[in-house]
């Protein structure tokens, strides 16, 4: 029997600078480096494909490819991140297309399924919250985004873990969630709240940092603390039942390979990844770079498969971590 092809749309939303593009840019490397939270035996493979391939056309010369969403668009995003800069902010909605295949041991429910074709929409900060009063994006772009948000099967909300009090986007997020709850025709079945920049919590721990980060109980504790201070979490709760909600802490910068400290340059101005001195080009940044869990929101969105780092409200609300052990 030929496996059925599943296609789905995933929307990345979140305030400007929250790390949406970095999350996406590092997702394929996260999988290649086996830096996701799923069992290694699952052996997921995430490849970029063209827009035409997503829609089931073979020809690479298809008219659809002229609309963008080409394989190269993702490689550019990835290269920009690898070269040490932030991915350049797109002026319109950027769409990226992937084929997800499980080549290892899939759990029973997934064995007859796949490959999964994913469309991931990364909106520029200005449109990532449709109601943003400060949005500079043209009306059509925001309308387009609102429409795609409605038609997405999964939504990944990216929020910086350490910058929680910022008020404008807190209001926008609550509105976005209410809109999702009220819209009768929205297709969202899964929402992942991804707290980015997780490595920053561990900057003082040196080489022990990675060990702590890898403990799901530590992640749960950090997520609980953040959610206590989040006025929008009630709006998210209202979605539950109709939508599966998961929380995860992750990091595009990640932890330095072999040294295991957070991948932030202690001597660099601002926040920069650790860079090998005397080495030029992207290799200076990528030599020791290992992202942390950035593929998991996409894998969960596509597969509806949990792992030890994905938490639902039941776990967030559950007994304190210390009492569970
Ligand atoms: N410390 C830290 N900074 C990050 C991380 N990921 C992204 N950033 C920084 O956050 C800023 C915004 O990232 P970007 O992906 O462009 O955010 P977007 O506007 O939501 O797409 C950039 O300056 C990145 O260098 C991370 O994992 N850790
Ligand atoms: Mg971006």
mmCIF file of C-alpha atoms in Angstrom, residues 18-294:
data_model
loop_
_atom_site.group_PDB
_atom_site.id
_atom_site.type_symbol
_atom_site.label_atom_id
_atom_site.label_comp_id
_atom_site.label_asym_id
_atom_site.label_seq_id
_atom_site.Cartn_x
_atom_site.Cartn_y
_atom_site.Cartn_z
ATOM 1 C CA UNK A 18 11.120 36.761 19.337
ATOM 2 C CA UNK A 19 13.131 34.274 17.320
ATOM 3 C CA UNK A 20 10.661 32.926 14.751
ATOM 4 C CA UNK A 21 13.060 33.032 11.828
ATOM 5 C CA UNK A 22 15.930 31.659 13.910
ATOM 6 C CA UNK A 23 13.780 28.762 15.068
ATOM 7 C CA UNK A 24 12.908 27.909 11.488
ATOM 8 C CA UNK A 25 16.424 28.500 10.183
ATOM 9 C CA UNK A 26 17.867 26.008 12.670
ATOM 10 C CA UNK A 27 15.171 23.312 12.510
ATOM 11 C CA UNK A 28 16.801 21.173 9.810
ATOM 12 C CA UNK A 29 20.211 21.334 11.519
ATOM 13 C CA UNK A 30 18.539 20.441 14.800
ATOM 14 C CA UNK A 31 17.294 17.255 13.205
ATOM 15 C CA UNK A 32 20.574 16.445 11.473
ATOM 16 C CA UNK A 33 22.432 16.927 14.763
ATOM 17 C CA UNK A 34 19.858 14.842 16.611
ATOM 18 C CA UNK A 35 19.228 17.772 18.946
ATOM 19 C CA UNK A 36 15.455 17.241 19.174
ATOM 20 C CA UNK A 37 13.569 15.657 22.058
ATOM 21 C CA UNK A 38 12.299 12.590 20.186
ATOM 22 C CA UNK A 39 13.837 9.134 20.430
ATOM 23 C CA UNK A 40 16.786 8.797 18.064
ATOM 24 C CA UNK A 41 15.176 5.668 16.564
ATOM 25 C CA UNK A 42 12.418 7.784 15.059
ATOM 26 C CA UNK A 43 15.003 9.161 12.631
ATOM 27 C CA UNK A 44 12.995 12.043 11.236
ATOM 28 C CA UNK A 45 14.227 13.550 7.994
ATOM 29 C CA UNK A 46 13.224 17.112 7.104
ATOM 30 C CA UNK A 47 14.044 18.256 3.584
ATOM 31 C CA UNK A 48 13.142 21.469 1.852
ATOM 32 C CA UNK A 49 11.017 21.186 -1.246
ATOM 33 C CA UNK A 50 9.632 23.729 -3.679
ATOM 34 C CA UNK A 51 6.180 25.208 -3.560
ATOM 35 C CA UNK A 52 5.319 23.205 -6.665
ATOM 36 C CA UNK A 53 6.360 19.950 -5.005
ATOM 37 C CA UNK A 54 4.206 20.808 -1.985
ATOM 38 C CA UNK A 55 1.216 21.172 -4.291
ATOM 39 C CA UNK A 56 2.013 17.872 -5.927
ATOM 40 C CA UNK A 57 3.563 19.081 -9.170
ATOM 41 C CA UNK A 58 6.771 17.517 -10.329
ATOM 42 C CA UNK A 59 8.072 20.139 -12.685
ATOM 43 C CA UNK A 60 10.623 22.430 -11.115
ATOM 44 C CA UNK A 61 9.829 24.921 -13.880
ATOM 45 C CA UNK A 62 6.229 25.197 -12.699
ATOM 46 C CA UNK A 63 4.637 28.621 -12.618
ATOM 47 C CA UNK A 64 4.097 28.142 -8.897
ATOM 48 C CA UNK A 65 7.803 28.416 -8.338
ATOM 49 C CA UNK A 66 7.760 31.965 -9.623
ATOM 50 C CA UNK A 67 5.757 32.853 -6.529
ATOM 51 C CA UNK A 68 8.755 32.167 -4.336
ATOM 52 C CA UNK A 69 8.815 29.461 -1.718
ATOM 53 C CA UNK A 70 11.727 27.766 -3.402
ATOM 54 C CA UNK A 71 14.243 25.477 -1.891
ATOM 55 C CA UNK A 72 16.831 28.249 -2.066
ATOM 56 C CA UNK A 73 14.747 30.575 0.086
ATOM 57 C CA UNK A 74 15.204 28.248 3.030
ATOM 58 C CA UNK A 75 18.901 27.733 2.332
ATOM 59 C CA UNK A 76 19.303 31.513 2.358
ATOM 60 C CA UNK A 77 17.528 31.786 5.704
ATOM 61 C CA UNK A 78 19.755 29.042 7.051
ATOM 62 C CA UNK A 79 22.926 30.599 5.668
ATOM 63 C CA UNK A 80 22.080 34.028 7.093
ATOM 64 C CA UNK A 81 21.781 32.463 10.515
ATOM 65 C CA UNK A 82 24.928 30.371 10.068
ATOM 66 C CA UNK A 83 26.898 33.479 9.085
ATOM 67 C CA UNK A 84 26.253 34.970 12.507
ATOM 68 C CA UNK A 85 23.636 37.550 11.655
ATOM 69 C CA UNK A 86 19.953 37.441 12.396
ATOM 70 C CA UNK A 87 17.956 36.255 9.413
ATOM 71 C CA UNK A 88 16.965 39.308 7.423
ATOM 72 C CA UNK A 89 13.423 40.371 8.040
ATOM 73 C CA UNK A 90 11.180 39.633 5.104
ATOM 74 C CA UNK A 91 8.964 42.397 3.804
ATOM 75 C CA UNK A 92 6.142 40.001 3.061
ATOM 76 C CA UNK A 93 4.964 36.639 4.260
ATOM 77 C CA UNK A 94 7.635 34.093 3.642
ATOM 78 C CA UNK A 95 6.605 30.556 2.963
ATOM 79 C CA UNK A 96 8.882 27.560 3.216
ATOM 80 C CA UNK A 97 8.059 24.026 2.199
ATOM 81 C CA UNK A 98 9.330 20.768 3.624
ATOM 82 C CA UNK A 99 8.924 17.056 3.280
ATOM 83 C CA UNK A 100 9.034 15.205 6.593
ATOM 84 C CA UNK A 101 9.735 11.492 6.504
ATOM 85 C CA UNK A 102 10.194 9.066 9.375
ATOM 86 C CA UNK A 103 12.824 6.630 8.265
ATOM 87 C CA UNK A 104 13.264 4.928 11.606
ATOM 88 C CA UNK A 105 10.837 3.262 13.990
ATOM 89 C CA UNK A 106 7.594 5.199 13.938
ATOM 90 C CA UNK A 107 5.005 4.550 16.653
ATOM 91 C CA UNK A 108 2.068 2.401 15.446
ATOM 92 C CA UNK A 109 -0.285 5.321 14.806
ATOM 93 C CA UNK A 110 2.191 6.849 12.367
ATOM 94 C CA UNK A 111 3.372 3.757 10.532
ATOM 95 C CA UNK A 112 0.953 3.940 7.625
ATOM 96 C CA UNK A 113 1.262 7.714 7.357
ATOM 97 C CA UNK A 114 3.601 10.084 5.627
ATOM 98 C CA UNK A 115 5.491 11.535 3.995
ATOM 99 C CA UNK A 116 4.237 14.758 5.512
ATOM 100 C CA UNK A 117 4.364 17.883 3.389
ATOM 101 C CA UNK A 118 4.633 21.040 5.443
ATOM 102 C CA UNK A 119 4.088 24.648 4.539
ATOM 103 C CA UNK A 120 5.564 26.939 7.182
ATOM 104 C CA UNK A 121 4.589 30.604 7.135
ATOM 105 C CA UNK A 122 7.013 33.014 8.756
ATOM 106 C CA UNK A 123 5.563 36.476 8.944
ATOM 107 C CA UNK A 124 7.668 39.545 9.447
ATOM 108 C CA UNK A 125 7.288 41.005 12.925
ATOM 109 C CA UNK A 126 5.053 43.722 11.638
ATOM 110 C CA UNK A 127 2.374 41.264 10.560
ATOM 111 C CA UNK A 128 2.940 38.481 13.036
ATOM 112 C CA UNK A 129 0.186 39.842 15.214
ATOM 113 C CA UNK A 130 -2.578 40.903 12.875
ATOM 114 C CA UNK A 131 -3.942 43.629 15.132
ATOM 115 C CA UNK A 132 -0.631 45.255 15.847
ATOM 116 C CA UNK A 133 -1.424 48.957 15.798
ATOM 117 C CA UNK A 134 2.147 49.761 14.946
ATOM 118 C CA UNK A 135 2.139 47.451 11.951
ATOM 119 C CA UNK A 136 3.884 48.976 8.999
ATOM 120 C CA UNK A 137 2.943 46.098 6.764
ATOM 121 C CA UNK A 138 0.578 46.841 3.906
ATOM 122 C CA UNK A 139 -3.070 46.045 4.497
ATOM 123 C CA UNK A 140 -3.070 43.260 1.880
ATOM 124 C CA UNK A 141 -0.197 41.484 3.586
ATOM 125 C CA UNK A 142 -1.953 41.572 6.923
ATOM 126 C CA UNK A 143 -5.189 40.339 5.372
ATOM 127 C CA UNK A 144 -3.259 37.576 3.672
ATOM 128 C CA UNK A 145 -1.728 36.586 6.979
ATOM 129 C CA UNK A 146 -5.055 36.637 8.814
ATOM 130 C CA UNK A 147 -6.449 34.347 6.131
ATOM 131 C CA UNK A 148 -3.544 31.945 6.370
ATOM 132 C CA UNK A 149 -3.767 31.923 10.138
ATOM 133 C CA UNK A 150 -7.377 30.788 9.774
ATOM 134 C CA UNK A 151 -6.425 28.008 7.420
ATOM 135 C CA UNK A 152 -3.418 26.711 9.372
ATOM 136 C CA UNK A 153 -3.706 23.320 11.034
ATOM 137 C CA UNK A 154 -1.064 24.281 13.567
ATOM 138 C CA UNK A 155 0.151 27.522 15.087
ATOM 139 C CA UNK A 156 3.532 27.986 16.710
ATOM 140 C CA UNK A 157 3.663 31.015 18.998
ATOM 141 C CA UNK A 158 7.259 32.081 19.616
ATOM 142 C CA UNK A 159 7.955 34.176 22.709
ATOM 143 C CA UNK A 160 11.272 35.098 24.277
ATOM 144 C CA UNK A 161 11.540 33.323 27.619
ATOM 145 C CA UNK A 162 13.264 36.115 29.439
ATOM 146 C CA UNK A 163 11.364 39.159 28.172
ATOM 147 C CA UNK A 164 7.957 38.673 29.566
ATOM 148 C CA UNK A 165 6.568 41.982 30.698
ATOM 149 C CA UNK A 166 6.541 43.778 27.330
ATOM 150 C CA UNK A 167 3.025 45.004 27.221
ATOM 151 C CA UNK A 168 1.981 45.787 23.659
ATOM 152 C CA UNK A 169 2.393 42.278 22.379
ATOM 153 C CA UNK A 170 0.854 40.759 25.475
ATOM 154 C CA UNK A 171 -2.377 42.527 24.541
ATOM 155 C CA UNK A 172 -1.987 41.483 20.925
ATOM 156 C CA UNK A 173 -1.421 37.872 21.873
ATOM 157 C CA UNK A 174 -4.529 37.762 24.034
ATOM 158 C CA UNK A 175 -6.531 39.214 21.133
ATOM 159 C CA UNK A 176 -5.071 36.746 18.682
ATOM 160 C CA UNK A 177 -6.014 33.826 20.922
ATOM 161 C CA UNK A 178 -9.530 35.153 21.469
ATOM 162 C CA UNK A 179 -9.931 35.508 17.760
ATOM 163 C CA UNK A 180 -8.844 31.913 17.286
ATOM 164 C CA UNK A 181 -11.276 30.751 19.950
ATOM 165 C CA UNK A 182 -14.179 32.622 18.404
ATOM 166 C CA UNK A 183 -13.589 31.972 14.720
ATOM 167 C CA UNK A 184 -15.920 29.118 13.851
ATOM 168 C CA UNK A 185 -14.083 28.168 10.686
ATOM 169 C CA UNK A 186 -10.509 28.125 11.921
ATOM 170 C CA UNK A 187 -8.757 24.860 11.308
ATOM 171 C CA UNK A 188 -6.128 24.983 14.026
ATOM 172 C CA UNK A 189 -5.886 21.686 15.876
ATOM 173 C CA UNK A 190 -2.554 22.188 17.574
ATOM 174 C CA UNK A 191 -0.913 25.189 19.191
ATOM 175 C CA UNK A 192 2.668 25.085 20.407
ATOM 176 C CA UNK A 193 3.952 27.914 22.589
ATOM 177 C CA UNK A 194 7.712 27.919 22.074
ATOM 178 C CA UNK A 195 9.747 29.915 24.559
ATOM 179 C CA UNK A 196 12.939 30.889 22.796
ATOM 180 C CA UNK A 197 16.411 31.781 24.073
ATOM 181 C CA UNK A 198 16.279 29.029 26.685
ATOM 182 C CA UNK A 199 20.105 28.926 26.846
ATOM 183 C CA UNK A 200 20.145 32.369 28.475
ATOM 184 C CA UNK A 201 18.853 30.906 31.733
ATOM 185 C CA UNK A 202 22.078 28.947 32.102
ATOM 186 C CA UNK A 203 24.804 31.472 31.346
ATOM 187 C CA UNK A 204 26.313 31.213 34.805
ATOM 188 C CA UNK A 205 26.486 27.472 34.882
ATOM 189 C CA UNK A 206 29.377 27.046 32.478
ATOM 190 C CA UNK A 207 29.847 23.473 31.291
ATOM 191 C CA UNK A 208 27.027 22.144 33.529
ATOM 192 C CA UNK A 209 24.551 24.223 31.547
ATOM 193 C CA UNK A 210 23.695 21.561 29.015
ATOM 194 C CA UNK A 211 23.100 18.917 31.675
ATOM 195 C CA UNK A 212 20.523 21.130 33.387
ATOM 196 C CA UNK A 213 18.899 22.146 30.114
ATOM 197 C CA UNK A 214 18.476 18.486 29.181
ATOM 198 C CA UNK A 215 16.460 17.785 32.324
ATOM 199 C CA UNK A 216 12.741 18.031 31.452
ATOM 200 C CA UNK A 217 11.963 18.915 35.082
ATOM 201 C CA UNK A 218 14.103 22.048 34.752
ATOM 202 C CA UNK A 219 12.286 23.032 31.572
ATOM 203 C CA UNK A 220 8.902 22.453 33.217
ATOM 204 C CA UNK A 221 9.919 24.653 36.135
ATOM 205 C CA UNK A 222 11.018 27.458 33.794
ATOM 206 C CA UNK A 223 7.798 27.206 31.785
ATOM 207 C CA UNK A 224 5.641 27.328 34.907
ATOM 208 C CA UNK A 225 7.412 30.431 36.140
ATOM 209 C CA UNK A 226 6.886 32.153 32.807
ATOM 210 C CA UNK A 227 3.250 31.204 32.551
ATOM 211 C CA UNK A 228 2.426 32.417 36.032
ATOM 212 C CA UNK A 229 3.288 35.890 34.814
ATOM 213 C CA UNK A 230 1.375 35.550 31.560
ATOM 214 C CA UNK A 231 -2.003 37.290 31.475
ATOM 215 C CA UNK A 232 -2.800 35.674 28.106
ATOM 216 C CA UNK A 233 -2.614 32.099 29.375
ATOM 217 C CA UNK A 234 -6.347 32.140 30.229
ATOM 218 C CA UNK A 235 -7.164 32.940 26.619
ATOM 219 C CA UNK A 236 -5.042 29.986 25.620
ATOM 220 C CA UNK A 237 -6.784 27.752 28.133
ATOM 221 C CA UNK A 238 -10.109 28.659 26.552
ATOM 222 C CA UNK A 239 -8.876 26.994 23.348
ATOM 223 C CA UNK A 240 -8.261 23.703 25.087
ATOM 224 C CA UNK A 241 -10.537 20.876 24.166
ATOM 225 C CA UNK A 242 -10.837 22.065 20.603
ATOM 226 C CA UNK A 243 -7.108 22.506 20.249
ATOM 227 C CA UNK A 244 -4.173 20.616 21.738
ATOM 228 C CA UNK A 245 -1.859 23.083 23.477
ATOM 229 C CA UNK A 246 1.792 22.344 24.209
ATOM 230 C CA UNK A 247 4.617 24.363 25.760
ATOM 231 C CA UNK A 248 8.319 23.979 25.113
ATOM 232 C CA UNK A 249 11.526 25.853 25.952
ATOM 233 C CA UNK A 250 14.090 25.858 23.147
ATOM 234 C CA UNK A 251 17.098 27.685 21.795
ATOM 235 C CA UNK A 252 18.354 28.439 18.289
ATOM 236 C CA UNK A 253 21.762 29.442 19.681
ATOM 237 C CA UNK A 254 21.853 26.275 21.725
ATOM 238 C CA UNK A 255 24.857 24.977 23.603
ATOM 239 C CA UNK A 256 28.464 24.728 22.498
ATOM 240 C CA UNK A 257 29.424 21.261 21.328
ATOM 241 C CA UNK A 258 31.855 19.419 23.598
ATOM 242 C CA UNK A 259 32.135 22.407 26.032
ATOM 243 C CA UNK A 260 28.383 22.363 26.773
ATOM 244 C CA UNK A 261 28.116 25.965 27.909
ATOM 245 C CA UNK A 262 25.383 28.238 26.503
ATOM 246 C CA UNK A 263 26.319 29.364 23.025
ATOM 247 C CA UNK A 264 26.657 33.065 23.765
ATOM 248 C CA UNK A 265 29.941 34.852 23.305
ATOM 249 C CA UNK A 266 30.938 36.211 26.725
ATOM 250 C CA UNK A 267 33.258 38.742 25.090
ATOM 251 C CA UNK A 268 31.029 39.845 22.238
ATOM 252 C CA UNK A 269 28.954 42.995 22.408
ATOM 253 C CA UNK A 270 25.258 42.291 22.786
ATOM 254 C CA UNK A 271 24.088 38.779 22.230
ATOM 255 C CA UNK A 272 26.189 36.914 19.724
ATOM 256 C CA UNK A 273 26.919 33.282 19.318
ATOM 257 C CA UNK A 274 30.295 31.983 20.348
ATOM 258 C CA UNK A 275 32.767 32.382 17.495
ATOM 259 C CA UNK A 276 36.012 30.605 16.864
ATOM 260 C CA UNK A 277 38.758 33.221 16.656
ATOM 261 C CA UNK A 278 40.919 33.283 13.571
ATOM 262 C CA UNK A 279 38.391 31.341 11.516
ATOM 263 C CA UNK A 280 36.549 33.231 8.821
ATOM 264 C CA UNK A 281 33.061 32.795 7.423
ATOM 265 C CA UNK A 282 30.113 30.740 8.664
ATOM 266 C CA UNK A 283 32.427 28.038 10.003
ATOM 267 C CA UNK A 284 33.545 30.390 12.765
ATOM 268 C CA UNK A 285 29.980 30.196 14.121
ATOM 269 C CA UNK A 286 28.913 26.694 13.176
ATOM 270 C CA UNK A 287 31.929 24.683 14.264
ATOM 271 C CA UNK A 288 30.717 24.310 17.863
ATOM 272 C CA UNK A 289 27.074 25.127 17.313
ATOM 273 C CA UNK A 290 24.324 22.774 18.362
ATOM 274 C CA UNK A 291 20.755 24.121 18.502
ATOM 275 C CA UNK A 292 18.374 22.879 21.173
ATOM 276 C CA UNK A 293 14.888 21.481 20.398
ATOM 277 C CA UNK A 294 14.089 23.951 17.605
#
